[in-house]
Amino acid sequence: MSHSPEFSRRIPFNRLGSGLGETIEASPAERAALAARLGLPEIEALTCRFRLTPADNRSVLAEGHLAAKVTQTCVITSESFKDVLAETFFLRFIPLEDMPEDEFDIDSIDLDGPDDVPHDGKALDIGEATAEQLALMLDPYPRKPGVGLENAVDVAPAEGEEGAELSGEGPDGPRRPNPFSALSALKSGDRKE
């Protein structure tokens, strides 16, 4: 791991027994650090309930239920909005030495099976596993509820207008300058100062 986990909860193997239930909650400082890592304005709450079951070859099956309240930034309007996330997930903690090398066969991935997460042989970090699951749950292109693409795109250039400056009156009233004309000018070296 190249960074120190912002939200770390290590469960030693000797606590697992034949199975263990564990609920974890991130502190305000952990939530702030994790929000910075994930590029979020805020994580208001983050909890995860785990059921850990030892399996063969020092692997551990984990069923988790994550609940979070986060603030995201709308990709269309740049406005912040609150979102509530809740999801059940399945993981399999396996020894680090059993993790596949950098090169792997994409066809060998079991899309229906649990994701493999490495452990160091001493403990499982269910806090970092929670942080990684939260990252996977986040929409990479979040939109504020009720906001669609019609809020972002007013006018698309008509065919043949891509490189032309638009001004004056058109059939639907005054036309705005074509946003692609500045790019066209940069590309051709006709930069206007």
Tab-separated table of C-alpha atoms in Angstrom:
chain	number	residue	atom	x	y	z
A	1	MET	CA	0.000	0.000	0.000
A	2	SER	CA	1.471	3.334	-1.023
A	3	HIS	CA	-0.448	5.461	1.484
A	4	SER	CA	-1.338	5.255	5.143
A	5	PRO	CA	-5.044	4.380	5.347
A	6	GLU	CA	-7.204	7.254	6.555
A	7	PHE	CA	-9.734	4.816	8.031
A	8	SER	CA	-7.965	1.737	9.396
A	9	ARG	CA	-9.555	-0.935	11.579
A	10	ARG	CA	-7.327	-3.993	11.852
A	11	ILE	CA	-8.884	-7.229	13.096
A	12	PRO	CA	-6.222	-9.723	14.302
A	13	PHE	CA	-6.654	-13.299	13.072
A	14	ASN	CA	-6.805	-14.622	16.637
A	15	ARG	CA	-10.078	-12.679	17.171
A	16	LEU	CA	-11.859	-14.389	14.268
A	17	GLY	CA	-12.526	-17.771	15.897
A	18	SER	CA	-15.188	-19.558	13.836
A	19	GLY	CA	-16.662	-16.219	12.764
A	20	LEU	CA	-16.994	-12.638	13.927
A	21	GLY	CA	-19.469	-9.796	13.533
A	22	GLU	CA	-18.008	-6.299	13.708
A	23	THR	CA	-19.456	-2.821	13.134
A	24	ILE	CA	-17.125	0.101	12.480
A	25	GLU	CA	-17.729	3.843	12.245
A	26	ALA	CA	-15.390	6.536	10.947
A	27	SER	CA	-14.533	9.443	13.253
A	28	PRO	CA	-14.889	13.057	12.049
A	29	ALA	CA	-11.122	13.280	11.414
A	30	GLU	CA	-11.131	9.982	9.488
A	31	ARG	CA	-14.126	11.101	7.424
A	32	ALA	CA	-12.431	14.423	6.573
A	33	ALA	CA	-9.202	12.672	5.499
A	34	LEU	CA	-11.125	10.088	3.473
A	35	ALA	CA	-13.221	12.813	1.805
A	36	ALA	CA	-9.986	14.514	0.708
A	37	ARG	CA	-8.671	11.218	-0.694
A	38	LEU	CA	-11.888	10.571	-2.625
A	39	GLY	CA	-12.297	14.160	-3.845
A	40	LEU	CA	-15.541	14.730	-1.933
A	41	PRO	CA	-16.533	17.994	-0.240
A	42	GLU	CA	-17.671	16.031	2.843
A	43	ILE	CA	-18.442	12.623	4.288
A	44	GLU	CA	-21.053	13.270	6.972
A	45	ALA	CA	-21.347	9.648	8.174
A	46	LEU	CA	-19.711	6.311	7.364
A	47	THR	CA	-20.453	2.982	9.019
A	48	CYS	CA	-20.031	-0.606	7.934
A	49	ARG	CA	-21.265	-3.846	9.475
A	50	PHE	CA	-19.158	-6.940	8.724
A	51	ARG	CA	-19.655	-10.680	9.113
A	52	LEU	CA	-16.224	-12.374	8.834
A	53	THR	CA	-15.985	-16.126	8.271
A	54	PRO	CA	-12.629	-17.951	8.100
A	55	ALA	CA	-12.210	-20.223	5.077
A	56	ASP	CA	-9.386	-22.406	3.769
A	57	ASN	CA	-5.801	-21.332	2.956
A	58	ARG	CA	-5.904	-18.444	5.457
A	59	SER	CA	-8.608	-16.697	3.461
A	60	VAL	CA	-11.575	-15.010	5.126
A	61	LEU	CA	-14.970	-14.405	3.567
A	62	ALA	CA	-16.512	-11.055	4.435
A	63	GLU	CA	-20.060	-9.847	3.990
A	64	GLY	CA	-20.412	-6.139	4.574
A	65	HIS	CA	-23.221	-3.616	4.663
A	66	LEU	CA	-21.992	-0.051	4.139
A	67	ALA	CA	-24.021	3.075	4.863
A	68	ALA	CA	-22.761	6.594	4.179
A	69	LYS	CA	-23.962	10.182	3.910
A	70	VAL	CA	-21.758	12.137	1.516
A	71	THR	CA	-21.674	15.486	-0.237
A	72	GLN	CA	-20.837	15.301	-3.922
A	73	THR	CA	-20.341	17.919	-6.627
A	74	CYS	CA	-22.669	17.836	-9.630
A	75	VAL	CA	-20.706	17.440	-12.883
A	76	ILE	CA	-23.276	19.534	-14.749
A	77	THR	CA	-23.960	22.487	-12.443
A	78	SER	CA	-20.912	22.308	-10.098
A	79	GLU	CA	-23.334	22.568	-7.169
A	80	SER	CA	-22.814	20.489	-4.044
A	81	PHE	CA	-25.551	18.068	-3.049
A	82	LYS	CA	-26.035	15.474	-0.332
A	83	ASP	CA	-26.390	11.788	-1.157
A	84	VAL	CA	-27.158	8.730	0.956
A	85	LEU	CA	-25.467	5.468	-0.030
A	86	ALA	CA	-26.223	1.962	1.235
A	87	GLU	CA	-25.018	-1.298	-0.219
A	88	THR	CA	-24.226	-4.885	0.719
A	89	PHE	CA	-20.985	-6.323	-0.672
A	90	PHE	CA	-18.912	-9.505	-0.481
A	91	LEU	CA	-15.117	-9.744	-0.232
A	92	ARG	CA	-12.559	-12.463	0.252
A	93	PHE	CA	-9.439	-11.526	2.188
A	94	ILE	CA	-6.504	-13.610	0.954
A	95	PRO	CA	-2.791	-13.642	1.845
A	96	LEU	CA	-0.802	-11.023	-0.039
A	97	GLU	CA	1.437	-13.722	-1.555
A	98	ASP	CA	-1.649	-15.381	-3.096
A	99	MET	CA	-2.712	-12.226	-4.928
A	100	PRO	CA	-2.223	-12.466	-8.703
A	101	GLU	CA	0.774	-10.703	-10.208
A	102	ASP	CA	0.339	-7.472	-12.180
A	103	GLU	CA	-0.392	-9.472	-15.309
A	104	PHE	CA	-3.518	-11.569	-15.158
A	105	ASP	CA	-5.931	-13.229	-17.525
A	106	ILE	CA	-9.062	-11.094	-17.776
A	107	ASP	CA	-11.058	-14.180	-18.719
A	108	SER	CA	-10.189	-15.814	-15.389
A	109	ILE	CA	-11.988	-13.132	-13.337
A	110	ASP	CA	-15.139	-14.418	-11.641
A	111	LEU	CA	-17.545	-11.489	-12.022
A	112	ASP	CA	-20.118	-13.152	-9.766
A	113	GLY	CA	-17.659	-14.067	-6.995
A	114	PRO	CA	-16.345	-11.854	-4.212
A	115	ASP	CA	-13.512	-9.417	-4.864
A	116	ASP	CA	-10.132	-10.480	-3.480
A	117	VAL	CA	-8.486	-8.151	-0.963
A	118	PRO	CA	-4.954	-8.827	0.339
A	119	HIS	CA	-4.048	-9.229	4.000
A	120	ASP	CA	-0.608	-9.336	5.622
A	121	GLY	CA	-1.128	-12.644	7.438
A	122	LYS	CA	-1.540	-10.957	10.834
A	123	ALA	CA	-4.754	-8.968	10.560
A	124	LEU	CA	-7.538	-7.848	8.212
A	125	ASP	CA	-7.985	-4.109	7.667
A	126	ILE	CA	-11.750	-3.834	7.412
A	127	GLY	CA	-11.549	-0.021	7.610
A	128	GLU	CA	-9.514	0.218	4.420
A	129	ALA	CA	-11.813	-2.369	2.804
A	130	THR	CA	-14.747	-0.104	3.715
A	131	ALA	CA	-12.996	2.931	2.209
A	132	GLU	CA	-12.346	1.029	-1.027
A	133	GLN	CA	-15.974	-0.121	-1.215
A	134	LEU	CA	-17.160	3.460	-0.688
A	135	ALA	CA	-14.920	4.578	-3.569
A	136	LEU	CA	-16.484	1.892	-5.789
A	137	MET	CA	-20.010	2.949	-4.797
A	138	LEU	CA	-19.532	6.596	-5.744
A	139	ASP	CA	-20.873	7.673	-9.115
A	140	PRO	CA	-17.877	8.896	-11.155
A	141	TYR	CA	-20.160	11.492	-12.795
A	142	PRO	CA	-22.543	12.551	-10.027
A	143	ARG	CA	-25.602	14.597	-10.921
A	144	LYS	CA	-27.700	16.591	-8.521
A	145	PRO	CA	-31.214	15.097	-8.400
A	146	GLY	CA	-33.421	16.649	-11.061
A	147	VAL	CA	-30.501	17.931	-13.141
A	148	GLY	CA	-30.134	16.566	-16.665
A	149	LEU	CA	-27.931	17.315	-19.627
A	150	GLU	CA	-30.449	19.886	-20.829
A	151	ASN	CA	-29.165	22.062	-17.959
A	152	ALA	CA	-25.647	22.021	-19.408
A	153	VAL	CA	-25.968	22.301	-23.190
A	154	ASP	CA	-27.909	25.245	-24.577
A	155	VAL	CA	-26.926	25.243	-28.235
A	156	ALA	CA	-25.149	22.656	-30.332
A	157	PRO	CA	-23.540	23.911	-33.531
A	158	ALA	CA	-25.472	23.069	-36.658
A	159	GLU	CA	-23.815	21.066	-39.401
A	160	GLY	CA	-21.191	23.162	-41.155
A	161	GLU	CA	-21.010	25.779	-38.379
A	162	GLU	CA	-18.229	24.144	-36.355
A	163	GLY	CA	-15.464	26.505	-37.488
A	164	ALA	CA	-17.467	29.654	-38.179
A	165	GLU	CA	-18.031	32.588	-35.861
A	166	LEU	CA	-21.746	32.955	-35.297
A	167	SER	CA	-23.322	36.326	-34.724
A	168	GLY	CA	-26.284	38.355	-35.798
A	169	GLU	CA	-29.748	36.956	-36.226
A	170	GLY	CA	-30.627	33.366	-36.983
A	171	PRO	CA	-33.980	31.724	-37.678
A	172	ASP	CA	-34.535	31.309	-33.911
A	173	GLY	CA	-33.312	34.760	-32.825
A	174	PRO	CA	-29.827	36.033	-31.921
A	175	ARG	CA	-27.041	33.500	-32.206
A	176	ARG	CA	-24.185	33.167	-29.757
A	177	PRO	CA	-20.546	32.697	-30.745
A	178	ASN	CA	-19.743	29.090	-31.537
A	179	PRO	CA	-17.733	27.613	-28.627
A	180	PHE	CA	-15.682	25.553	-31.071
A	181	SER	CA	-14.468	28.577	-33.056
A	182	ALA	CA	-11.873	29.447	-30.391
A	183	LEU	CA	-10.533	25.895	-30.505
A	184	SER	CA	-10.448	25.992	-34.275
A	185	ALA	CA	-8.458	29.223	-34.171
A	186	LEU	CA	-5.958	27.740	-31.701
A	187	LYS	CA	-5.554	24.642	-33.840
A	188	SER	CA	-4.839	26.615	-37.002
A	189	GLY	CA	-2.554	29.113	-35.261
A	190	ASP	CA	-4.883	32.081	-35.838
A	191	ARG	CA	-4.943	32.915	-32.169
A	192	LYS	CA	-6.704	36.197	-31.432
A	193	GLU	CA	-5.242	38.397	-28.722
